[in-house]
Coordinates of C-alpha atoms in Angstrom, one line a residue:
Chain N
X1 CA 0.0 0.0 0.0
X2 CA 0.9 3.3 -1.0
X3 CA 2.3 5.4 2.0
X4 CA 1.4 8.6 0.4
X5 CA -2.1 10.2 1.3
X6 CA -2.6 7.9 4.4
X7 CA -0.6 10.1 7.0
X8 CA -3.7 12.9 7.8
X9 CA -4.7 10.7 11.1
X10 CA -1.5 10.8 12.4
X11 CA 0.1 14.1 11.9
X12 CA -1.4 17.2 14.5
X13 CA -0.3 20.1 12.6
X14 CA 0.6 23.5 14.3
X15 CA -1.9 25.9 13.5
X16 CA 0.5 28.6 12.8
X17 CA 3.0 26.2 10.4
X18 CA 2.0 23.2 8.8
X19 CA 3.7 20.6 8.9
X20 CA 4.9 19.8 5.7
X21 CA 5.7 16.0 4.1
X22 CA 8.2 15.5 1.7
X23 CA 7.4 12.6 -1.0
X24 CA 10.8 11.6 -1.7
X25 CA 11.9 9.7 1.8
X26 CA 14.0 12.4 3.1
X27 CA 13.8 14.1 6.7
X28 CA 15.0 18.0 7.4
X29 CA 14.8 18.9 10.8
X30 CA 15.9 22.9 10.4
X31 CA 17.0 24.2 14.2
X32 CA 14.1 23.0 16.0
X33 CA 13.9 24.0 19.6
X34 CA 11.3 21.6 22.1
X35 CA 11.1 22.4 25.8
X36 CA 8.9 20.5 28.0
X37 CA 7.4 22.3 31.2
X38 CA 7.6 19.8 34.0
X39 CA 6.1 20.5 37.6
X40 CA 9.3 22.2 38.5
X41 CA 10.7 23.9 35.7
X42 CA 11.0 23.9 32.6
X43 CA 13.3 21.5 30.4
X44 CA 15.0 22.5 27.1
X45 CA 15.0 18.8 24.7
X46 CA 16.4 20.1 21.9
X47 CA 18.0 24.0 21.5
X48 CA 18.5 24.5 17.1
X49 CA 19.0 20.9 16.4
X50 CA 19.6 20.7 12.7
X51 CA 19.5 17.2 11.1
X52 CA 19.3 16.7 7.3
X53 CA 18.6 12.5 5.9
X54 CA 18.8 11.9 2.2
X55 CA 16.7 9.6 1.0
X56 CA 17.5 5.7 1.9
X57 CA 19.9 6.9 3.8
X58 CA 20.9 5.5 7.0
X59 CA 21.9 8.5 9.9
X60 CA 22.7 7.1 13.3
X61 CA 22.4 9.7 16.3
X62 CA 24.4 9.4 19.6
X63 CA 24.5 11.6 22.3
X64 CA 24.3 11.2 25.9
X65 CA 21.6 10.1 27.5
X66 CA 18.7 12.9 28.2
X67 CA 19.9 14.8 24.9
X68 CA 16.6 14.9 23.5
X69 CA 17.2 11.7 21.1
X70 CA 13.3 10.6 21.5
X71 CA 12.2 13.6 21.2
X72 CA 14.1 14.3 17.9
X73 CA 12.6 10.9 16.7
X74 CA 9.1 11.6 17.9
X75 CA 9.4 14.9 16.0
X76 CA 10.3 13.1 13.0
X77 CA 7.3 11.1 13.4
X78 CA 4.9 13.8 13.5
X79 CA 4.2 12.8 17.3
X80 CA 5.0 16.3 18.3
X81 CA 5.5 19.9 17.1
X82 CA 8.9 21.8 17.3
X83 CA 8.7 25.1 19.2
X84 CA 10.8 27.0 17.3
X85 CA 12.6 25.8 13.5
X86 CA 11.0 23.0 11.2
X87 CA 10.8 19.8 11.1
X88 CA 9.7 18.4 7.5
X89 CA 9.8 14.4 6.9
X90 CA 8.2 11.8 4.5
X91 CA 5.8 9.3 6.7
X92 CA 7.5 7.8 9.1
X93 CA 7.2 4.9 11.5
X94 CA 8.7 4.2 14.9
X95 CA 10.5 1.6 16.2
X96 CA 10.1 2.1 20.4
X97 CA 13.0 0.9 22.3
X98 CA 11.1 -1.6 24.2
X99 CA 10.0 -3.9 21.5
X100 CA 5.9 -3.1 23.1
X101 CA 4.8 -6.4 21.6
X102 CA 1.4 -7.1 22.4
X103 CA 1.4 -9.9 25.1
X104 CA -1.6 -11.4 23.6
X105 CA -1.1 -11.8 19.8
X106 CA 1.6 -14.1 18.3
X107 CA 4.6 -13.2 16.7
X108 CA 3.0 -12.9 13.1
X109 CA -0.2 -11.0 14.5
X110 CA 2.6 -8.8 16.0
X111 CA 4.2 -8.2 12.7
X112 CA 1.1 -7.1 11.0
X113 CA -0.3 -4.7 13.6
X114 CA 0.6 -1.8 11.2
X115 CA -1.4 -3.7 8.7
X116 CA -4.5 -4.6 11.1
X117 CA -4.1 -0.6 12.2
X118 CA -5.1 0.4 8.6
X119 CA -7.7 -2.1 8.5
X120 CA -6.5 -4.6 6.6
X121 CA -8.3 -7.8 7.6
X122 CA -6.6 -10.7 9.6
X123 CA -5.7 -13.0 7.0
X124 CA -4.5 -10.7 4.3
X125 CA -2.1 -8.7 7.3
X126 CA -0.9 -12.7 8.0
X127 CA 0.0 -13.4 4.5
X128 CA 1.7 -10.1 4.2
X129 CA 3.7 -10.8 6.9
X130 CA 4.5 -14.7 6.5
X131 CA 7.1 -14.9 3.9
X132 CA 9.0 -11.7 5.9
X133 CA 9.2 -13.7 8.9
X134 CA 10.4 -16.1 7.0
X135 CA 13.2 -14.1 5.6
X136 CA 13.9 -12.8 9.3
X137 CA 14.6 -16.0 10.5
X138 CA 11.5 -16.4 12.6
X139 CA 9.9 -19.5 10.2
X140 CA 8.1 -21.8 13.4
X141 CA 7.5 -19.2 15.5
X142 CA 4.7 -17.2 13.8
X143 CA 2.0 -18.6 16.4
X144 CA 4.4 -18.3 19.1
X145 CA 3.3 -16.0 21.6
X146 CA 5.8 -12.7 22.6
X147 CA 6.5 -14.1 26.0
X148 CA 8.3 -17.7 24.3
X149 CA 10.2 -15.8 21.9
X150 CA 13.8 -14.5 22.7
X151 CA 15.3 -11.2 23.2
X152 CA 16.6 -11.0 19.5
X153 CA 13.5 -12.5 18.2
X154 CA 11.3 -10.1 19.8
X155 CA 13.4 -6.9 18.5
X156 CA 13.0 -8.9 14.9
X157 CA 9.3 -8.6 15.1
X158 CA 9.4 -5.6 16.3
X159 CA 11.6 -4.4 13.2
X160 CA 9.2 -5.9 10.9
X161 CA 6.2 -4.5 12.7
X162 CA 7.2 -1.2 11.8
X163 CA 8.9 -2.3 8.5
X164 CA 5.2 -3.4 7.2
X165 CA 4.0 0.1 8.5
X166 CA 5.0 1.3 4.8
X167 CA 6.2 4.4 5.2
X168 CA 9.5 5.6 4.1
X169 CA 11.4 6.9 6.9
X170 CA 11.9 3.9 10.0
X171 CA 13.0 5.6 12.9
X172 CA 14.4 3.6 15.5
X173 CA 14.8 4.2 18.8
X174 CA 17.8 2.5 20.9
X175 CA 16.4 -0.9 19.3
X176 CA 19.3 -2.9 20.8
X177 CA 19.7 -1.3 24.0
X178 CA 18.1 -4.0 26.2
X179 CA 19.8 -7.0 24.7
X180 CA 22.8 -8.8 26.0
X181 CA 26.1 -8.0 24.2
X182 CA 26.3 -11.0 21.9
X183 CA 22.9 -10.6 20.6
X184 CA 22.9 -7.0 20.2
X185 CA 26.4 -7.7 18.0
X186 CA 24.1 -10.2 16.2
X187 CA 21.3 -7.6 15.7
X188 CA 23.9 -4.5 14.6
X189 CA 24.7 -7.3 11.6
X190 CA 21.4 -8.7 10.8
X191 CA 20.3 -4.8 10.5
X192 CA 22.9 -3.3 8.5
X193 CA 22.4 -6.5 5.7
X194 CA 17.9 -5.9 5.9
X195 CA 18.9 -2.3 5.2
X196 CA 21.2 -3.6 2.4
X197 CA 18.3 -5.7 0.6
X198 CA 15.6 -3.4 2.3
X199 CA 16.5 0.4 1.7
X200 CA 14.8 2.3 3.7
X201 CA 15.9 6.3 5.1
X202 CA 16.7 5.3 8.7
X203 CA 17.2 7.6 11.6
X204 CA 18.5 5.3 14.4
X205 CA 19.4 7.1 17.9
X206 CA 21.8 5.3 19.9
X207 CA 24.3 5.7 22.8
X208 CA 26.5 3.0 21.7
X209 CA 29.0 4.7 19.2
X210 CA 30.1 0.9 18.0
X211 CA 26.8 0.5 17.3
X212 CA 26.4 3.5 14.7
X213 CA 29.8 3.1 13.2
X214 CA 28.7 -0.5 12.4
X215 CA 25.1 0.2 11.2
X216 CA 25.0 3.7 9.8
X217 CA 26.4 6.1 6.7
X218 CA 27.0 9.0 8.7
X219 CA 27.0 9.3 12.6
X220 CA 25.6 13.0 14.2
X221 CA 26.8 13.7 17.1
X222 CA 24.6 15.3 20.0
X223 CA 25.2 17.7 22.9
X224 CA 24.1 17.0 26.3
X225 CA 20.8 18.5 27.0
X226 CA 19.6 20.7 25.1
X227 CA 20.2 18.6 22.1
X228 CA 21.8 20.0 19.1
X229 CA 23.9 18.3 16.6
X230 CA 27.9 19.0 17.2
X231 CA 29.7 16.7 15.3
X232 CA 29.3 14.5 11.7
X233 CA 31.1 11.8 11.0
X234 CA 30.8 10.0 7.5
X235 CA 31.5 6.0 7.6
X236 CA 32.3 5.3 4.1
X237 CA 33.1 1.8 4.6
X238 CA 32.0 -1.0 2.7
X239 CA 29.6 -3.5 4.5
X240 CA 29.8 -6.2 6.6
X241 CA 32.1 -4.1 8.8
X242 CA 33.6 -5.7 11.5
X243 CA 34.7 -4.1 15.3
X244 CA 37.5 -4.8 15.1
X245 CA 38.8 -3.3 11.8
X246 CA 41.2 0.1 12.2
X247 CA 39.2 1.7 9.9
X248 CA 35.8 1.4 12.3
X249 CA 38.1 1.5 15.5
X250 CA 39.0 4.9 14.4
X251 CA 35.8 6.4 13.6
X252 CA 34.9 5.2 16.9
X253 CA 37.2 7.0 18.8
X254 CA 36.0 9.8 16.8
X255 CA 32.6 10.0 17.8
X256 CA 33.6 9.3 21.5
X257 CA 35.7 12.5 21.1
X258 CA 33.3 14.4 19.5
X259 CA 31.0 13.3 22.9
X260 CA 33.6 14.2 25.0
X261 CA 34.6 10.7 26.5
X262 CA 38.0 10.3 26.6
X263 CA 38.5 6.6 25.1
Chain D
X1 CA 4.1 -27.6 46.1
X2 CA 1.7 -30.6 45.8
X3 CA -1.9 -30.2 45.2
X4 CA -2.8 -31.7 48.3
X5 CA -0.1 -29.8 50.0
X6 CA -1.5 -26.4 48.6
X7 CA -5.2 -27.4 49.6
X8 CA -3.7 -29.1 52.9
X9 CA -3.5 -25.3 54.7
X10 CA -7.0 -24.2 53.9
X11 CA -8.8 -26.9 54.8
X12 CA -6.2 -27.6 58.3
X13 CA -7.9 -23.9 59.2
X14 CA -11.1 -24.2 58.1
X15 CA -11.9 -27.5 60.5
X16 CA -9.8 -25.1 63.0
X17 CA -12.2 -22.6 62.8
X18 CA -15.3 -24.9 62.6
X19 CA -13.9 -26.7 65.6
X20 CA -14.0 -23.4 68.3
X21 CA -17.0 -22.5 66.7
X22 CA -18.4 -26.3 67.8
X23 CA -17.0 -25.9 71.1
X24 CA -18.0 -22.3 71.5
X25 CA -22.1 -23.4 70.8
X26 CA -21.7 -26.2 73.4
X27 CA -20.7 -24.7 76.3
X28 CA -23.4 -21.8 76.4
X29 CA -26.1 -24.5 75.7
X30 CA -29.0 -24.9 73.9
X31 CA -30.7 -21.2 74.3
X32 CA -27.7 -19.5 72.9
X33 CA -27.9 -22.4 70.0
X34 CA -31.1 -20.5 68.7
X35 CA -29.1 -17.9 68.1
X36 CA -25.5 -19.2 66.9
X37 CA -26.4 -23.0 65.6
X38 CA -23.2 -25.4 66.0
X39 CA -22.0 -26.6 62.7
X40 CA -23.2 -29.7 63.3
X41 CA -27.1 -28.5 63.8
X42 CA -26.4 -26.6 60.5
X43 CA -24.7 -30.0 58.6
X44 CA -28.2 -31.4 59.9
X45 CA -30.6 -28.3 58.6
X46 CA -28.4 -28.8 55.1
X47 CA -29.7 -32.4 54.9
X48 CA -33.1 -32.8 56.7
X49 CA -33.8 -29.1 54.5
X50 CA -32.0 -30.4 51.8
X51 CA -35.4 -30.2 49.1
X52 CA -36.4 -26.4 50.2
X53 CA -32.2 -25.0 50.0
X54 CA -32.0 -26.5 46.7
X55 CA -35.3 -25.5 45.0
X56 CA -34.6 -22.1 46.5
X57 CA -31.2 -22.1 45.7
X58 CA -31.7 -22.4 41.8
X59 CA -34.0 -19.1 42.6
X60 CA -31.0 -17.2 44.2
X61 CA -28.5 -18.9 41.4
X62 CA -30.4 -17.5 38.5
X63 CA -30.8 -13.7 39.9
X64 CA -27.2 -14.0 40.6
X65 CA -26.0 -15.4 37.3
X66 CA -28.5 -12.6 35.4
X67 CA -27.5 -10.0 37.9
X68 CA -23.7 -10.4 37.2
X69 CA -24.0 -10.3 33.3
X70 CA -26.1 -7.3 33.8
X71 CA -23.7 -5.5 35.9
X72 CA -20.6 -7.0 33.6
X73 CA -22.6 -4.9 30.7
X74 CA -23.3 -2.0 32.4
X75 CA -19.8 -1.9 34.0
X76 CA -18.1 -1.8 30.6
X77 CA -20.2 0.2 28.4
X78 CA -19.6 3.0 31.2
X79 CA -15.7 2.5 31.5
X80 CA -15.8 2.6 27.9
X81 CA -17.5 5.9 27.6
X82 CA -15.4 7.3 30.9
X83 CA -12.4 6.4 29.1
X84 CA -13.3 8.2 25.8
X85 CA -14.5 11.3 27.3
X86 CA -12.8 13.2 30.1
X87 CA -15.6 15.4 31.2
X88 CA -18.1 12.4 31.7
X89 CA -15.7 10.6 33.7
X90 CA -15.7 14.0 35.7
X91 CA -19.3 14.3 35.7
X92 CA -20.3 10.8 36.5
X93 CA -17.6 9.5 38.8
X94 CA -18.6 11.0 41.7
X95 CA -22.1 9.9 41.3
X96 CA -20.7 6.3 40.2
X97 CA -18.9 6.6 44.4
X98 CA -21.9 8.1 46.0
X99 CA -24.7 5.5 44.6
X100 CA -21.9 2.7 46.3
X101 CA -22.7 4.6 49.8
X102 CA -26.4 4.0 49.5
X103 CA -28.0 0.8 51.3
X104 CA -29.6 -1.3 49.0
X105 CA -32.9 -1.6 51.4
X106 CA -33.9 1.4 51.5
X107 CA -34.4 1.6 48.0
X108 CA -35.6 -1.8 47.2
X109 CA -38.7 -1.0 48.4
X110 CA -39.1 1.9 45.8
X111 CA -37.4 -0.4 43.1
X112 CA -40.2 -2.7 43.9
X113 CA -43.2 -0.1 43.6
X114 CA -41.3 1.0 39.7
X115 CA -40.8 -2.7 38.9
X116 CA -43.2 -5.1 40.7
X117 CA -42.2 -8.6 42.5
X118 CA -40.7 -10.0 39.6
X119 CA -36.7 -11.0 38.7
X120 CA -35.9 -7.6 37.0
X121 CA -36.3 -5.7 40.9
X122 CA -33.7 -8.3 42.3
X123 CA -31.3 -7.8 38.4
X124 CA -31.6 -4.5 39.1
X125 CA -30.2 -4.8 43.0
X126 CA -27.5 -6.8 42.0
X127 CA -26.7 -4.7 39.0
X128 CA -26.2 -1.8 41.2
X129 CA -24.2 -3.1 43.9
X130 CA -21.7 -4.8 42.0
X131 CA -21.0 -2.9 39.2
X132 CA -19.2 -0.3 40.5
X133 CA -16.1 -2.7 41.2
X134 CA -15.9 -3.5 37.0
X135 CA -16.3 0.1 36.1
X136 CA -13.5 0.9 38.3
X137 CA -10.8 -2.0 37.2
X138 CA -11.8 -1.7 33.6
X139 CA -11.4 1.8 33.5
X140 CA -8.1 1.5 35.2
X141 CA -7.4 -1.3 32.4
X142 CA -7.9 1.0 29.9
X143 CA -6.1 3.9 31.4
X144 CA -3.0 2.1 32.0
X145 CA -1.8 1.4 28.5
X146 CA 1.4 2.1 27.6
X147 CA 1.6 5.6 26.2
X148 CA 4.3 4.4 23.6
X149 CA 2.3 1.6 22.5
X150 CA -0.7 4.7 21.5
X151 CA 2.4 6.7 19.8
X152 CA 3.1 3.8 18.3
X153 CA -0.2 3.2 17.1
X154 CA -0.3 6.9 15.8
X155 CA 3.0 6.4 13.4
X156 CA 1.2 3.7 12.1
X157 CA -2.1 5.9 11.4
X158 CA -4.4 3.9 13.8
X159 CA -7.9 6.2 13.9
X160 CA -9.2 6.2 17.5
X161 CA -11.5 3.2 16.7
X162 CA -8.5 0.4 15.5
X163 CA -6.5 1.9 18.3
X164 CA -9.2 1.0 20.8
X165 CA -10.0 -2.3 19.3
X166 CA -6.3 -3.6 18.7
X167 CA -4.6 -2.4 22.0
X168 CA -6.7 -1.0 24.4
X169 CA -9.4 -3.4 24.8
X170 CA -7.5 -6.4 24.9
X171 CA -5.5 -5.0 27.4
X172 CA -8.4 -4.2 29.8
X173 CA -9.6 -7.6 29.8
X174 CA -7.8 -8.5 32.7
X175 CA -9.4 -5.5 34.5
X176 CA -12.7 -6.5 33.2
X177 CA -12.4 -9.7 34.8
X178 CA -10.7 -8.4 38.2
X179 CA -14.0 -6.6 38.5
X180 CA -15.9 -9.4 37.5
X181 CA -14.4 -11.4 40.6
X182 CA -14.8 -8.8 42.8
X183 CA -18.5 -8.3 41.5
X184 CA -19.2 -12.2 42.7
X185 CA -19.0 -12.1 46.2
X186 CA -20.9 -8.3 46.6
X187 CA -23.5 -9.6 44.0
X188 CA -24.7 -12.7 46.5
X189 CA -24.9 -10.3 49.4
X190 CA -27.3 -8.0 47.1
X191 CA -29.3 -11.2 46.1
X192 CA -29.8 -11.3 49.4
X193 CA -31.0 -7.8 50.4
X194 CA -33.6 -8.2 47.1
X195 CA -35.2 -10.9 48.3
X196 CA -35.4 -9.7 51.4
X197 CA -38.5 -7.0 49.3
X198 CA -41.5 -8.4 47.9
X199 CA -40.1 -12.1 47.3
X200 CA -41.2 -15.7 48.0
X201 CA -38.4 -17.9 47.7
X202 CA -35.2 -17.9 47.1
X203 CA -31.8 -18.4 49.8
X204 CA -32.2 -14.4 51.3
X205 CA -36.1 -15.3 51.3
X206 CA -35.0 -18.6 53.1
X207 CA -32.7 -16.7 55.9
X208 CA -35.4 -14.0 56.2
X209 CA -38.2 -16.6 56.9
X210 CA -35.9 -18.9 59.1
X211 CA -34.3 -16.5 61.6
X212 CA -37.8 -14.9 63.4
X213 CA -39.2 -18.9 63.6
X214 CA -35.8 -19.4 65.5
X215 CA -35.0 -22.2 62.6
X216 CA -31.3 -20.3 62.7
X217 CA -29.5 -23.7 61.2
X218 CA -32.0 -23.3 58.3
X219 CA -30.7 -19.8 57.6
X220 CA -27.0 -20.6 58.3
X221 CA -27.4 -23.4 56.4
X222 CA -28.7 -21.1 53.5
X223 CA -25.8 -18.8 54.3
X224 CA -23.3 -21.9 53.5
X225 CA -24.7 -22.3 50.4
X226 CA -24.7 -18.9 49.7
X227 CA -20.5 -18.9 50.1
X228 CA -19.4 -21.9 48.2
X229 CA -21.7 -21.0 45.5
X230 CA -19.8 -17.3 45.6
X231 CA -16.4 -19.4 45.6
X232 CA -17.6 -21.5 42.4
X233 CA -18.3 -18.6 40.8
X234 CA -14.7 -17.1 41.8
X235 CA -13.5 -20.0 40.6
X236 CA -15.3 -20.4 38.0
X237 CA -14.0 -16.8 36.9
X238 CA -10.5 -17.3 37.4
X239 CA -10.2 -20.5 35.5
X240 CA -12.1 -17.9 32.2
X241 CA -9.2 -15.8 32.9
X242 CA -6.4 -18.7 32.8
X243 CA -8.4 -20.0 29.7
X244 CA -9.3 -17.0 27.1
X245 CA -6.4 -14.9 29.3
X246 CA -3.1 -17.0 29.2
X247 CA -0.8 -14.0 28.3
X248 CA -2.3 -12.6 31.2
X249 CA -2.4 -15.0 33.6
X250 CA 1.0 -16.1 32.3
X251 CA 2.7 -12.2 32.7
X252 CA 1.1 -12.1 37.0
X253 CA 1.8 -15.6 37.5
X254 CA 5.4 -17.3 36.5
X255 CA 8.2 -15.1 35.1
X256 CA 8.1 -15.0 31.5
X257 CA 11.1 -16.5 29.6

């Protein structure tokens, strides 16, 4: 299904500046500004974050943690409005960092809830998703329930949840963050090759710099709070990459400078 | 644990508590055992009265059953309109607390005068006192989905409708069925207090009859009925909620894997 013409539900525009779509997959995020007032005071997200995605490509983000990461994403998404600046994008869907599988539909009901949201019935949202869970590596498990699957297995799901959504732009929040080491190695991999057979324009916040050195093109670099983007770092190395290679290793120790962590 | 370890406890404390109770009868004699029967005068009443309990017992079972279903529907058609508009659930919730405060009696009698001697009076007194309990859990069922699961939704353009039907609902069940539980035991006490208005059998009508004719083992007799047909239907509820609810029952029960 198209994803063009099926975003009015989802998108609250601000009165004063619509929010605009862009057709071709790409986001622009022009030095937005989002505070949040809490009980006590208020609390600056994001202060002129700039943040421009080409289409299919694939932009990591890492920054420390409360540097208005989510919030960028849930900008992107059309989930809220920037205060100040603009924040364009073609449809996009979200990838929560908890993989929020629903306890009490199995792993290929799971995978077509973006299907089932439009209305697509049942079994046409099961045969959609069938031969991707296939390709996933989930074939057997597509009446398992969320609770038998593992860690890795869930995030998969979850990936091709929001993969079926359609839209163009996949934005991905901390994916891996809650799986052990080995499988979150295993899911930086599997990732990077789906994006590989499966371009998509991916903005994928992180706080693992290994993580977006494997996975992404280019790496943006946040400020603490309030979020803006400090440093960009291009990885224009060929894929699979591997940890361990100088070339990766360096860019690493890039982006950890550009955070300020001494490595 | 075993079975028969788990039900070992229970029962150990039940003949306990049967057992003072026995002893407690016997040694103020037989006056005071008009007013407190021993268990065993009440073991008698539930055989020798077996024929009357029963036939009135189907009575009380039927209002009960009705009674429930009726509250179960009322209960979630108003969680389900609390939870999609604010000011009702401003409006109404108060009123929803304050009709819990009233005593059933003293409006039976007008519910009787509006709806004659039939079941619907009795439906209606069961309806009222134990709804409140699903209306409160379901609406806290709905309520307490996860707000990223609803952003979630939105990304993936879910109107308010799909969003409801996909992710909310199913995730109040659980509440639905709390209340449900809870409903059961308040529900057999309400039985009770209708029968006690314009009735002519059933177990309340039973207890009301027996106590001023000093037959008090026929009334706590109809009062044990009255509690293990509450814990069958607790049961009976629970077992639903392992069955249609496994995800559920699974996520409050053993760790999931």
């Amino acid at each position: 299904m198209p994803a063009k013409g099926v975003s009015t539900g989802m998108i609250e525009a601000p009165v004063q500046e619509p929010r605009e779509l862009k057709d071709d997959g790409s986001v622009r995020v022009e030095l937005v500004s989002r505070t949040f007032a809490t009980r006590r005071a208020a609390v600056d997200a994001l202060a002129g974050m700039t943040l421009h995605v080409s289409p299919r490509e694939v932009v990591a983000v890492v920054g420390p943690s409360g540097c208005g990461k989510t919030t960028l994403l849930e900008l992107i998404c059309g989930l809220q409005k920037p205060d100040s600046g603009r924040a364009q994008a073609a449809p996009a869907a979200l990838m929560p960092q908890r993989d929020l599988l629903l306890p009490w539909l199995t792993a290929i009901d799971n995978a077509g809830l973006a299907l089932r949201a439009r209305g697509v019935p049942r079994a046409e949202a099961r045969r959609a998703a069938a031969p991707w869970l296939e390709r996933f590596g989930l074939q057997g498990f597509e009446r398992t329930a969320p609770a038998e699957l593992s860690g890795g297995m869930r995030q998969r799901v979850s990936f091709l949840r929001t993969l079926l959504a359609g839209k163009p732009v996949l934005a991905l929040d901390e994916p891996f963050a809650a799986l052990d080491a080995i499988t979150r190695h295993e899911m930086q991999g599997w990732l990077g090759h789906v994006l590989e057979s499966e371009p998509r324009t991916v903005v994928l916040v992180t706080h693992d710099v290994e993580e977006a050195v494997i996975v992404a093109d280019r790496v943006v670099v946040m400020s603490p709070r309030p979020g803006r983007a400090v440093a960009e770092i291009e990885v224009a190395l060929p894929r699979p990459r591997r940890r361990t290679d100088a070339a990766v290793v360096a860019l690493r120790e890039q982006a950890l400078a550009a955070l300020g962590v001494d490595a | 644990m075993s079975r028969v370890r788990r039900l070992l406890a229970p029962a150990l404390l039940l003949a306990a508590l049967i057992g003072i109770w026995e002893l407690y009868v016997d040694l103020h004699g037989s006056t005071f055992s008009l007013i407190l029967p021993a268990p065993h005068q009440v073991a008698e009443a539930l055989y020798t009265d077996r024929g009357l309990l029963w036939s009135n017992f189907l009575v009380t079972a039927k209002e009960v059953l009705l009674g429930i279903l009726l509250a179960t529907l009322i209960g979630f058609v108003l969680a389900v309109a609390i939870h999609f508009s604010p000011l009702l659930r401003r409006a109404a919730y108060p009123l929803l607390v304050a009709s819990q405060a009233v005593p059933v009696v003293t409006f039976a009698p007008v519910l009787a005068f509006w709806l004659g001697f039939g079941l619907l009076p009795k439906l209606v007194v069961i309806a009222l006192v134990s709804f409140f309990s699903i209306v409160v859990t379901m609406t806290a069922g709905l309520a307490a989905v996860d707000p990223d699961l609803l952003k979630l939704m939105r990304t993936f353009d879910a109107s308010r409708a799909r969003t409801f039907w996909h992710v909310e609902l199913p995730s109040a069940l659980p509440g639905l069925l709390t209340g449900a539980k809870i409903a059961v035991a308040v529900s057999v006490i309400g039985a009770v207090f209708a029968e006690w208005n314009g009735s002519n059998s059933g177990l309340g009508y039973v207890i009301l009859q027996s106590l001023p004719q000093l037959l008090s083992a026929r009334g706590v007799a109809a009062v044990v009925i009255l509690s293990l047909f509450a814990i069958g239907l607790f049961s009976t509820l629970a077992l639903v909620e392992r069955l249609a609810l496994p995800w559920a029952y699974r996520s409050s029960g053993e760790p999931a894997r």
